[in-house]
Coordinates of C-alpha atoms in Angstrom, one line a residue:
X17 CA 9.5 67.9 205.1
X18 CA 8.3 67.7 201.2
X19 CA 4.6 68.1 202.8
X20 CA 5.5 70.9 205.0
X21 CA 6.9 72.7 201.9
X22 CA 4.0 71.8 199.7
X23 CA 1.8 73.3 202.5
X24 CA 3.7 76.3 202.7
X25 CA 3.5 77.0 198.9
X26 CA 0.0 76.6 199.0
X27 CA -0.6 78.6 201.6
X28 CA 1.6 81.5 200.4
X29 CA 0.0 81.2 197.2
X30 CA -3.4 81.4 198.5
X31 CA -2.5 84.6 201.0
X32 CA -1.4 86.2 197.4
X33 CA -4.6 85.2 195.9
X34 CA -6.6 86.8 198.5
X35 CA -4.2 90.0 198.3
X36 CA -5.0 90.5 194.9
X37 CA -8.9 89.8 195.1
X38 CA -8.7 92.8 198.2
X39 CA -6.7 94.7 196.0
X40 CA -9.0 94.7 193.5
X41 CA -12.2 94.9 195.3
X42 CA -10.8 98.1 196.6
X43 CA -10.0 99.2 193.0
X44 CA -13.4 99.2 192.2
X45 CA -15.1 100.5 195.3
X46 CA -13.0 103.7 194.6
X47 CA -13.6 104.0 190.7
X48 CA -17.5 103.8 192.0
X49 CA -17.3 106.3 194.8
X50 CA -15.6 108.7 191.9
X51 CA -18.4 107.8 189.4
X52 CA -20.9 108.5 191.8
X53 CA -19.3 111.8 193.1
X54 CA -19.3 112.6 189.4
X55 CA -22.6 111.8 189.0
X56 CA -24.1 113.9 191.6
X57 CA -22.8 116.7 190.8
X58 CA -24.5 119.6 191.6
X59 CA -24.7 122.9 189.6
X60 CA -24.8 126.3 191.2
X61 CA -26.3 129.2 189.4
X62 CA -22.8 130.4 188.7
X63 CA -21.4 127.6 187.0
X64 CA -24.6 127.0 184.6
X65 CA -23.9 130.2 183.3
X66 CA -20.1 130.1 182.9
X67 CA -20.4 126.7 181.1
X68 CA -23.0 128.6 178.7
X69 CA -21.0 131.3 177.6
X70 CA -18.2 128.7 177.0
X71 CA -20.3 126.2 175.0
X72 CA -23.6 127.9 173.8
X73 CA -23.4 127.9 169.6
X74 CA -24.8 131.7 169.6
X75 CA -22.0 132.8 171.8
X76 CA -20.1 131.0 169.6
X77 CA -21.5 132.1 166.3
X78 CA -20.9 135.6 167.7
X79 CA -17.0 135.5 168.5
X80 CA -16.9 134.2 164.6
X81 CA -18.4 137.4 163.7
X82 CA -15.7 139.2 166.0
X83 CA -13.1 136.7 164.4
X84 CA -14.1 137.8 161.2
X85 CA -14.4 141.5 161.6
X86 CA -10.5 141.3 162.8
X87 CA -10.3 139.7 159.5
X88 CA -12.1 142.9 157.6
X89 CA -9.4 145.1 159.3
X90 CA -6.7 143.6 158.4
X91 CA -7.8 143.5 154.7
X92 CA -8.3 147.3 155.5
X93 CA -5.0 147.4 156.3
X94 CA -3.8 145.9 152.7
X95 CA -5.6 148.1 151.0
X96 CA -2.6 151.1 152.0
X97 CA 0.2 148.4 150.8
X98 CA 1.7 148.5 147.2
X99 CA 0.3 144.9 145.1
X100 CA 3.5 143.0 144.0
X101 CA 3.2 140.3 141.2
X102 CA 5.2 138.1 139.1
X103 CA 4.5 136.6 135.9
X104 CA 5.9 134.7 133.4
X105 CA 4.9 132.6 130.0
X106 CA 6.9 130.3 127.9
X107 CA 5.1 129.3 124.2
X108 CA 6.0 127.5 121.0
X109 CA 5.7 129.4 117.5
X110 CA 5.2 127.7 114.3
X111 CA 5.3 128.9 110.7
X112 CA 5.0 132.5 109.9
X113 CA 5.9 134.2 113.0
X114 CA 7.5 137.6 114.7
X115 CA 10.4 136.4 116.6
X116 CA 9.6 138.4 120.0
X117 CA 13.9 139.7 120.2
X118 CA 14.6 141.2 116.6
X119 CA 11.0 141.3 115.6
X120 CA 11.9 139.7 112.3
X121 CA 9.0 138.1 110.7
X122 CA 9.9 134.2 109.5
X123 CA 8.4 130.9 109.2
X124 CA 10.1 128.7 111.6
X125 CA 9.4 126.7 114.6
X126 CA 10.9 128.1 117.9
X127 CA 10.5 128.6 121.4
X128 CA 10.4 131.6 123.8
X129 CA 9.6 132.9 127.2
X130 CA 8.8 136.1 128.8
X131 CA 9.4 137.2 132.6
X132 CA 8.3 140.3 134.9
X133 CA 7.8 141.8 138.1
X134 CA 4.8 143.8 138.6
X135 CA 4.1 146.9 141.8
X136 CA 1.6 149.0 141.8
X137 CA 0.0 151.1 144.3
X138 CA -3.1 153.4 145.0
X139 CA -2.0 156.8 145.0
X140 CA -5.2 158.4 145.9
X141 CA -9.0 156.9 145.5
X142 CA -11.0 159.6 147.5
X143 CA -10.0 158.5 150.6
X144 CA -12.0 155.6 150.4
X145 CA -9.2 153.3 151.1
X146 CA -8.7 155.7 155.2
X147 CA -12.4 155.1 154.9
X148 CA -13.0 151.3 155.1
X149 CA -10.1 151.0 157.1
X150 CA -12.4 153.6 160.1
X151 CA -15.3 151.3 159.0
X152 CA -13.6 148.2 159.9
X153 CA -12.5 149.3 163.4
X154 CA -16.3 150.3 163.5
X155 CA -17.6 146.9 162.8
X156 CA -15.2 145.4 164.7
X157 CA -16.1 147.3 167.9
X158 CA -19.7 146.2 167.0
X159 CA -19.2 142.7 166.7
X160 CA -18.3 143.2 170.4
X161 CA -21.1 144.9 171.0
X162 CA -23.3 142.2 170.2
X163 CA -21.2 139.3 171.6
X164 CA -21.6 141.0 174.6
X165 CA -25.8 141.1 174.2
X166 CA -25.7 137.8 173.3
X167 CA -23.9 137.0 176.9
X168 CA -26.4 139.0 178.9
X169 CA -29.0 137.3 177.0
X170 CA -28.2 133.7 177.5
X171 CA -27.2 134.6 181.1
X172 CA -30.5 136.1 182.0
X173 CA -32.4 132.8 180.0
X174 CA -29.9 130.3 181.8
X175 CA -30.5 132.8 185.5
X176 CA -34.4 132.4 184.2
X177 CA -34.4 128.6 183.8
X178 CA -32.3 127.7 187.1
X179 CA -34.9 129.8 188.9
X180 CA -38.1 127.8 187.5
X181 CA -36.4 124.5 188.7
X182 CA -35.6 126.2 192.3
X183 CA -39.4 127.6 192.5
X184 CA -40.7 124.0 190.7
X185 CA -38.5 122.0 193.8
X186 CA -39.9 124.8 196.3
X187 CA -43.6 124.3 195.2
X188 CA -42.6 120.5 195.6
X189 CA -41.3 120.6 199.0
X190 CA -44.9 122.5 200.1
X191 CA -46.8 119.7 198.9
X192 CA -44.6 116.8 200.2
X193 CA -45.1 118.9 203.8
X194 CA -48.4 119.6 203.4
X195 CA -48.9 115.8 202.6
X196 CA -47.0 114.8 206.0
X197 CA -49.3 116.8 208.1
X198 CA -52.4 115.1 206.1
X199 CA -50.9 111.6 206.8
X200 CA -50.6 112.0 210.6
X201 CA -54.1 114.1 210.7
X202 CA -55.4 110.7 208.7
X203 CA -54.1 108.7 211.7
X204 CA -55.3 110.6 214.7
X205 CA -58.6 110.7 212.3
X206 CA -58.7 106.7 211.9
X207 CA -58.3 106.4 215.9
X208 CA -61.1 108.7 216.7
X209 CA -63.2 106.8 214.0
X210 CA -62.8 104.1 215.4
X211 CA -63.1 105.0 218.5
X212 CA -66.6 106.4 217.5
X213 CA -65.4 110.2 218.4
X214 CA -65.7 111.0 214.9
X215 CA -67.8 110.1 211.7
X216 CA -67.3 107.7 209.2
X217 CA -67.2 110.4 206.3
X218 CA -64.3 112.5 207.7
X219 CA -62.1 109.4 207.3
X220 CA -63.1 109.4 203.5
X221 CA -62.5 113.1 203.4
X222 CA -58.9 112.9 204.9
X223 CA -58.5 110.0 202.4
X224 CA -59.6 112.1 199.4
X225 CA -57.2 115.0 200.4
X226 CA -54.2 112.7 201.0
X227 CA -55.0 111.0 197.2
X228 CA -55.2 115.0 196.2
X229 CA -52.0 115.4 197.2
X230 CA -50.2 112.2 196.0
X231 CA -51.9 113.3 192.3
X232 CA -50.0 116.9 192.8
X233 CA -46.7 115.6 193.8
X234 CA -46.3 113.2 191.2
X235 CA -47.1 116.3 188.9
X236 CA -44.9 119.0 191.2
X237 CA -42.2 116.1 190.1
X238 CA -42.6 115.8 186.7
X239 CA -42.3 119.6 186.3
X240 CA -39.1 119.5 188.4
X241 CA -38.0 117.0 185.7
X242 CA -39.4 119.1 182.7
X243 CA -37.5 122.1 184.1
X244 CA -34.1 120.1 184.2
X245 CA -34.3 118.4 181.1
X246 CA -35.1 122.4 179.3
X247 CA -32.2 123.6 181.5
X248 CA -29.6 120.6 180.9
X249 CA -31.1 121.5 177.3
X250 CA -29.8 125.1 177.1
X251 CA -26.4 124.2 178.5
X252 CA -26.2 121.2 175.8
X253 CA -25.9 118.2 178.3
X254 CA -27.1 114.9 177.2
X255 CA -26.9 113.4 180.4
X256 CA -30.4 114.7 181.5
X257 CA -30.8 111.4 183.8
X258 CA -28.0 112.8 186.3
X259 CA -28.1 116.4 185.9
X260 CA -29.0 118.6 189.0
X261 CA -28.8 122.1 190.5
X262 CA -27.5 122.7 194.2
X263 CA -30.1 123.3 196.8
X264 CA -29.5 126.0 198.9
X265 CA -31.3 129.3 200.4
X266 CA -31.6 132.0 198.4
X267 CA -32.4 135.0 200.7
X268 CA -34.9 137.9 199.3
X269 CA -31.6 140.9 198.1
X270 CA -32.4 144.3 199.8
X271 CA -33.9 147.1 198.2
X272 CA -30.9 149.1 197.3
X273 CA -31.8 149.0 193.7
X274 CA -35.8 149.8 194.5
X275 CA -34.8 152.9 196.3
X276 CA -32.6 154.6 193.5
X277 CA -34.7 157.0 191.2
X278 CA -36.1 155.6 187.9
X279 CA -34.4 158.4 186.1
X280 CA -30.9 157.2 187.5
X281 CA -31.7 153.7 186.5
X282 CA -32.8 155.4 182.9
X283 CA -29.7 157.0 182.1
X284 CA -27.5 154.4 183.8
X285 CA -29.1 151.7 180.8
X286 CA -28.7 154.4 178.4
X287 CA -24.7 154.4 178.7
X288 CA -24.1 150.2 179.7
X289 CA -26.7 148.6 177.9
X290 CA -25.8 147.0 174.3
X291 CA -29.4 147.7 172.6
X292 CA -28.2 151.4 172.6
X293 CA -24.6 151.0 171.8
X294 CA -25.4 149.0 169.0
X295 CA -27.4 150.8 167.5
X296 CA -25.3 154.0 167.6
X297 CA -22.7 151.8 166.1
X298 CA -24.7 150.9 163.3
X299 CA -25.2 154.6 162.7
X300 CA -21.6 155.3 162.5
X301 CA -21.1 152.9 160.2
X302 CA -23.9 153.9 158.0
X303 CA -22.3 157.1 158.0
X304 CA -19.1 156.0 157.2
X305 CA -20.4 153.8 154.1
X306 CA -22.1 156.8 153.0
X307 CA -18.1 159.0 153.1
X308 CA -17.1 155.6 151.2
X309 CA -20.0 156.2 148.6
X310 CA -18.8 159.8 148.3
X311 CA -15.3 158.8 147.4
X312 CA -16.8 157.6 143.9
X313 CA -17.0 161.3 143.3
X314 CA -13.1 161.6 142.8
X315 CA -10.7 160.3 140.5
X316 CA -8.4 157.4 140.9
X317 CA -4.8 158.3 140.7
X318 CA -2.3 154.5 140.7
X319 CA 1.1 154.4 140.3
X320 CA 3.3 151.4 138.8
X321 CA 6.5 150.0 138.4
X322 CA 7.8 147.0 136.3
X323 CA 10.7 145.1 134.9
X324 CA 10.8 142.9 132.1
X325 CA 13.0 140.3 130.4
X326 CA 12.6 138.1 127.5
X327 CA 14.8 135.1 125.5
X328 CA 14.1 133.0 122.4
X329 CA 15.3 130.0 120.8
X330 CA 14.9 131.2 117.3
X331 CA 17.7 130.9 115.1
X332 CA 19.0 134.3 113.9
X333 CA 21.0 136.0 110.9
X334 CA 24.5 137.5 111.0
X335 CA 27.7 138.6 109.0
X336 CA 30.8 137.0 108.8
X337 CA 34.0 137.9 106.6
X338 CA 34.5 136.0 103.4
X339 CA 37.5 134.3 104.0
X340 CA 38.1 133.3 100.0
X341 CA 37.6 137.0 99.2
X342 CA 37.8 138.9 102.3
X343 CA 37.9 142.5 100.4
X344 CA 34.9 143.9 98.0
X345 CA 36.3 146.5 95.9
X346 CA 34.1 148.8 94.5
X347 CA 34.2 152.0 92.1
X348 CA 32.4 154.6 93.4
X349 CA 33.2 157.5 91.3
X350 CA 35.7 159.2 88.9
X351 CA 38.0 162.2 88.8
X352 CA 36.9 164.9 86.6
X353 CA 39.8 165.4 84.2
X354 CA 41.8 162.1 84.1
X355 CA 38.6 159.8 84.3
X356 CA 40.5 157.7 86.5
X357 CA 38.0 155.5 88.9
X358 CA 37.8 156.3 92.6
X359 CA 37.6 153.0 94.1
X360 CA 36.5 152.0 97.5
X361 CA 37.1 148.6 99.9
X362 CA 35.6 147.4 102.1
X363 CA 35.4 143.5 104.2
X364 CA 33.1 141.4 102.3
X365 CA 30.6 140.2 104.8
X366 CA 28.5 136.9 103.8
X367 CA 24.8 136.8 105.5
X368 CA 24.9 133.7 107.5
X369 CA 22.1 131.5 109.8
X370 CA 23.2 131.7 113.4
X371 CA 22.3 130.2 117.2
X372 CA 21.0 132.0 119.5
X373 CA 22.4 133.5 122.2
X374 CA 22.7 131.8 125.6
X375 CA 19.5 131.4 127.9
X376 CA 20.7 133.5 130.4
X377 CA 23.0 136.2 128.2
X378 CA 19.6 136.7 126.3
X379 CA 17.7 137.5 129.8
X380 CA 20.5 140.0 131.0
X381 CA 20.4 141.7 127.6
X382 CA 17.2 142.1 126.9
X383 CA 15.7 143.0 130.4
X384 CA 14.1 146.6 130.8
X385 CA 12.2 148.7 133.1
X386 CA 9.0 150.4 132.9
X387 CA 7.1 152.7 135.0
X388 CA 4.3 155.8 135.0
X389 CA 1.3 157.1 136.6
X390 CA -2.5 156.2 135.3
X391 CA -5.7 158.2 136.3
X392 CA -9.4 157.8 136.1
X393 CA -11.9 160.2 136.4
X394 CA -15.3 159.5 136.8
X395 CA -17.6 161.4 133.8
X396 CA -20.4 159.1 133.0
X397 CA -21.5 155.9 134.8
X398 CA -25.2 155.5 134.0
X399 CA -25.7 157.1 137.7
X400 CA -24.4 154.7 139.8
X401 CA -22.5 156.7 142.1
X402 CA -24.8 158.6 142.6
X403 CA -27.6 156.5 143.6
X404 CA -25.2 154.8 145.6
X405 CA -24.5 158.3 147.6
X406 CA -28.4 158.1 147.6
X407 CA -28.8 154.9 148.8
X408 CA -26.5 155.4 151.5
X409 CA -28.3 158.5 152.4
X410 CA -31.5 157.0 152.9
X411 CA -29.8 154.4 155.1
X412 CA -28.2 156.9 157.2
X413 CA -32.0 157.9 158.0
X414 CA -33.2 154.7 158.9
X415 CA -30.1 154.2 161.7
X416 CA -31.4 157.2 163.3
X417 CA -34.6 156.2 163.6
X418 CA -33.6 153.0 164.7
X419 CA -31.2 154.6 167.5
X420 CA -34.1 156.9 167.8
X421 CA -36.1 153.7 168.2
X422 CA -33.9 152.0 170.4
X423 CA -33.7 154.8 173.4
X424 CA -37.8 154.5 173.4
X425 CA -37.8 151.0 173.5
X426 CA -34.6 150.9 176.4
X427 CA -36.4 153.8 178.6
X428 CA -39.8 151.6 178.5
X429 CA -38.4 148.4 178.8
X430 CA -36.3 149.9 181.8
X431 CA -39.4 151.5 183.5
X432 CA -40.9 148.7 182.5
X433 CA -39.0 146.1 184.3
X434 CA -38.6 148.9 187.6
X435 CA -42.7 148.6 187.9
X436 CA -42.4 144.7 187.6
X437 CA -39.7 144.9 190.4
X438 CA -41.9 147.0 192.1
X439 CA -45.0 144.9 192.0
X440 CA -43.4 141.6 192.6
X441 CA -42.1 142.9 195.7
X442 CA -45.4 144.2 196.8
X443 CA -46.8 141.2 195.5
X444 CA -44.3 138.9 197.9
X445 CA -44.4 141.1 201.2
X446 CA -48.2 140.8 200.6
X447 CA -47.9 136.7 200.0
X448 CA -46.1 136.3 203.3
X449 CA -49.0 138.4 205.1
X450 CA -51.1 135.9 203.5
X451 CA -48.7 133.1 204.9
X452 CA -49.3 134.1 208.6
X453 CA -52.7 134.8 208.7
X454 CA -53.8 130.8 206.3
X455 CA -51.5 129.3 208.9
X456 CA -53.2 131.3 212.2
X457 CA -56.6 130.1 210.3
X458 CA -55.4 126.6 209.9
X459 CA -53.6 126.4 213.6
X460 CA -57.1 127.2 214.6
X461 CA -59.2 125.0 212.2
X462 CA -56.7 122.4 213.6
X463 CA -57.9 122.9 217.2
X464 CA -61.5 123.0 216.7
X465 CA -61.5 119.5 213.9
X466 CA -59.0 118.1 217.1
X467 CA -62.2 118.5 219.6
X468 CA -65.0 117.9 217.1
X469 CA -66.1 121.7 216.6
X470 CA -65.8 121.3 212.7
X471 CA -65.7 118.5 209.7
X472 CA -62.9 117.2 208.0
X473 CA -64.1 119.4 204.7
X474 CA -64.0 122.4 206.2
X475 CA -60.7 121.4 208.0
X476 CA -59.7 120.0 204.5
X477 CA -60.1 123.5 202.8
X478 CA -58.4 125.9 205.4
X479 CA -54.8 123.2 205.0
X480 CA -56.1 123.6 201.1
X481 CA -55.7 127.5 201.7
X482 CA -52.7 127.5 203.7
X483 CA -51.0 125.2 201.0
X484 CA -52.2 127.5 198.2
X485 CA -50.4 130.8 200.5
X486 CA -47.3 128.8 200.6
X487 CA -47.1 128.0 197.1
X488 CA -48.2 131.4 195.8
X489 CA -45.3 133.0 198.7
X490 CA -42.4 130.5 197.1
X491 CA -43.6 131.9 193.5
X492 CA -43.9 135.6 194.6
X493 CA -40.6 135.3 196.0
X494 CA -38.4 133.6 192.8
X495 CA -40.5 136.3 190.7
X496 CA -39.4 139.0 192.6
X497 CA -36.0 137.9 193.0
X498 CA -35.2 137.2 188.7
X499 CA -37.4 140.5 187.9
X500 CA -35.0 142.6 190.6
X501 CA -32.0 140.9 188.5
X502 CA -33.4 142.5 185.2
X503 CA -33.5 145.7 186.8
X504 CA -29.6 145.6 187.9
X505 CA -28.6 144.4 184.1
X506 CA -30.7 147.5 183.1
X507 CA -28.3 149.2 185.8
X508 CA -25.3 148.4 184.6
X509 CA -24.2 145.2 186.7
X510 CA -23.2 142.8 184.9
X511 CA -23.9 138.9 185.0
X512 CA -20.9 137.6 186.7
X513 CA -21.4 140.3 189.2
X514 CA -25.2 139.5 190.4
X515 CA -24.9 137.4 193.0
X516 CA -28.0 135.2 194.2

């Protein structure tokens, strides 16, 4: 019966060994399916450039600047309210001094202390306070300005960057085909060698292509990898070794945009685009520095308003009645006839040392207000108001030209970027021709190498051809399809609504 039991122990025992090696060999197995589903993760165009405008440092750098300009408008704001302050000082006199309450000069050692309330307020400045405060909502609305360039910018680099990896994988994929076809034509070559159909030297050739090819996918690979590492790079992700984009097809967009006139496009750019806006801004806020400038011209009118208190320890001086001979009687005169005196009392008052008050009867006592209105005019300030008006003139001037400036360069880089649109499209419809009729050549370069009409060169350099027109068609395409993007930011659309 003991055995029995001892069996059953060990046996129960063991089952709950086994339980928890399953359990835990299933713990595992899921913890590595989740690593590996988080490391192949694949990024779509979308999400490379949300996670750049949420983690790029200019981006960042720029919503500083529009943290700070909220800042600057705020202090704008200040400018209108009153200043309140409060002071107070406590000091220690010794020897011949002026006791700050009766202003009785003595040499003693005492204490004192002094306490106020200060408000004071801009009653008029030339308007200069009205004026930052417009300047600040103008700076404010330009820091927006250019965190919004600074978007579009990184968006079109990160759009730029995810495109050379598609068009790098693309090229990759032609020459990885291309290099299938060469490996079966090296087969049916090596039969017919062999079979003495075909010469010795067209099996080298074949060879020599197929080593050709190896050479330019390992490099077709590497500058898949370069293109990763730049754009894993530009979203700051360390871990270059796992990073990758999602394959999928990205279809040639119409030609809605192509067909709209260039002057519509023009004038579109003119009222969305930043480049103009911000310059416009800056010459609004050149003009409003100049107004501020201007202000200098007029005099400063404040108001103020205080109260004040004092108390001091110093020991004072006072009268008290004589209680030994309370009444001084004095003769003050005579009357004319009887020469009898005309006396006078009065309470005979000793000079005695006394305390001082109490801290806080002295403070209620000897409080007092004081108020009034100052002004400055300006007469004479070795002309720096005026060179400052100057100053500000002369950079009035240069924001025109630059907005001046700006339009030129927004109307050529807009025609600019609808001729580049223009050409790569040409460019691609004229790359596919060029598809069709390499792979018509090769289909029959095929047929006659396949019967023994031609050598394996010449077979060699029409599949050399037809590679070339697939690679220069996967090119053409990606370069038409980022410079037709350009053109619809020039438009108006904006990043998040381009779709791919």
């Amino acid at each position: 019966m003991k055995l029995i039991l001892k069996d059953l122990s060990r046996g129960s025992a063991l089952n709950f060994k086994l339980m928890r090696i399953k359990v835990l060999v299933l713990c595992i197995t899921l913890f590595a399916g989740l690593g590996s589903q988080a490391q192949e993760k694949k990024w779509t165009l979308r999400e490379c450039v949300e996670y750049a405008l949420e983690n790029n440092i200019t981006i960042k750098q720029s919503e500083l600047d529009v943290e700070a300009t909220s800042i600057d408008r705020l202090e704008a704001i200040g400018n209108f309210l009153p200043t309140l302050n409060a002071d107070a000082s406590n000091f220690w006199s010794s020897g011949l001094s002026t006791d700050p309450i009766t202003n009785e000069n003595r040499t003693q050692t005492f204490r004192s202390s002094r306490y106020g309330v200060t408000v004071g307020v801009t009653i008029f400045s030339g308007l200069r306070n009205i004026k930052r405060f417009q300047r600040a909502k103008l700076n404010k609305l330009l820091s927006q300005y250019n965190l919004g360039k600074s978007k579009d910018d990184i968006a079109l680099f990160i759009a730029n960057s995810y495109l050379q990896v598609l068009l790098n994988k693309e090229s990759l994929k032609v020459i990885e085909k291309q290099h299938e076809i060469t490996l079966e034509q090296l087969q049916r070559t090596k039969d017919l060698v062999d079979a003495g159909v075909l010469p010795q030297g067209d099996l080298l050739e074949i060879e020599a292509t197929s080593a050709d090819e190896l050479t330019r996918i390992v490099q077709a690979e590497n500058a898949v990898q370069i293109a990763l590492v730049s754009l894993a790079q530009t979203l700051l992700i360390k871990d270059y070794a796992s990073f990758d984009i999602a394959e999928q097809e990205y279809l040639v967009p119409g030609s809605e945009m192509m067909d709209k006139p260039i002057d519509q496009v023009i004038a579109k750019a003119r009222e969305s685009r930043y480049e103009v806006q911000i310059a416009e801004q800056n010459k609004l806020i050149a003009e409003k520095d100049l107004e501020i400038a201007r202000g200098a011209y007029y005099p400063t009118l404040n108001g103020s308003f205080g109260y004040d208190t004092r108390e001091s320890g110093a020991k004072g001086f006072g009268r008290v009645l004589d209680e030994t001979n309370p009444v001084l009687t004095q003769t003050i005169g005579f009357v004319e006839g009887t020469n009898q005196n005309v006396l006078n009392q009065s309470p005979n008052l000793l000079l005695v040392e006394q305390n001082p008050s109490s801290y806080f009867k002295q403070l209620y006592t000897n409080d007092g207000l004081r108020y009034g209105l100052s002004i400055t005019v300006p007469i004479f300030n070795g002309f720096s108001a005026r060179n400052a008006v100057k100053r500000n003139k002369v950079n009035v001037k240069r924001t025109e030209f630059q907005l001046e400036q700006a339009e030129l360069d927004l109307d050529s880089n807009v025609y600019q970027a609808y001729l580049d649109a223009k050409g790569a499209a040409e460019a691609y419809e004229a790359a596919q021709v060029s598809v069709k009729a390499q792979e018509r050549a090769y289909e029959y370069a095929k047929d006659r190498y396949d019967v023994g009409l031609t050598n394996a060169f010449d077979f060699s350099q029409s599949k050399f051809r037809l590679e070339n027109a697939q690679s220069q068609e996967v090119q053409n395409k990606f370069d038409y399809i980022f410079k037709l993007k350009v053109l619809e930011l020039y438009f108006g659309i904006k990043i998040a609504d381009i779709k791919l």
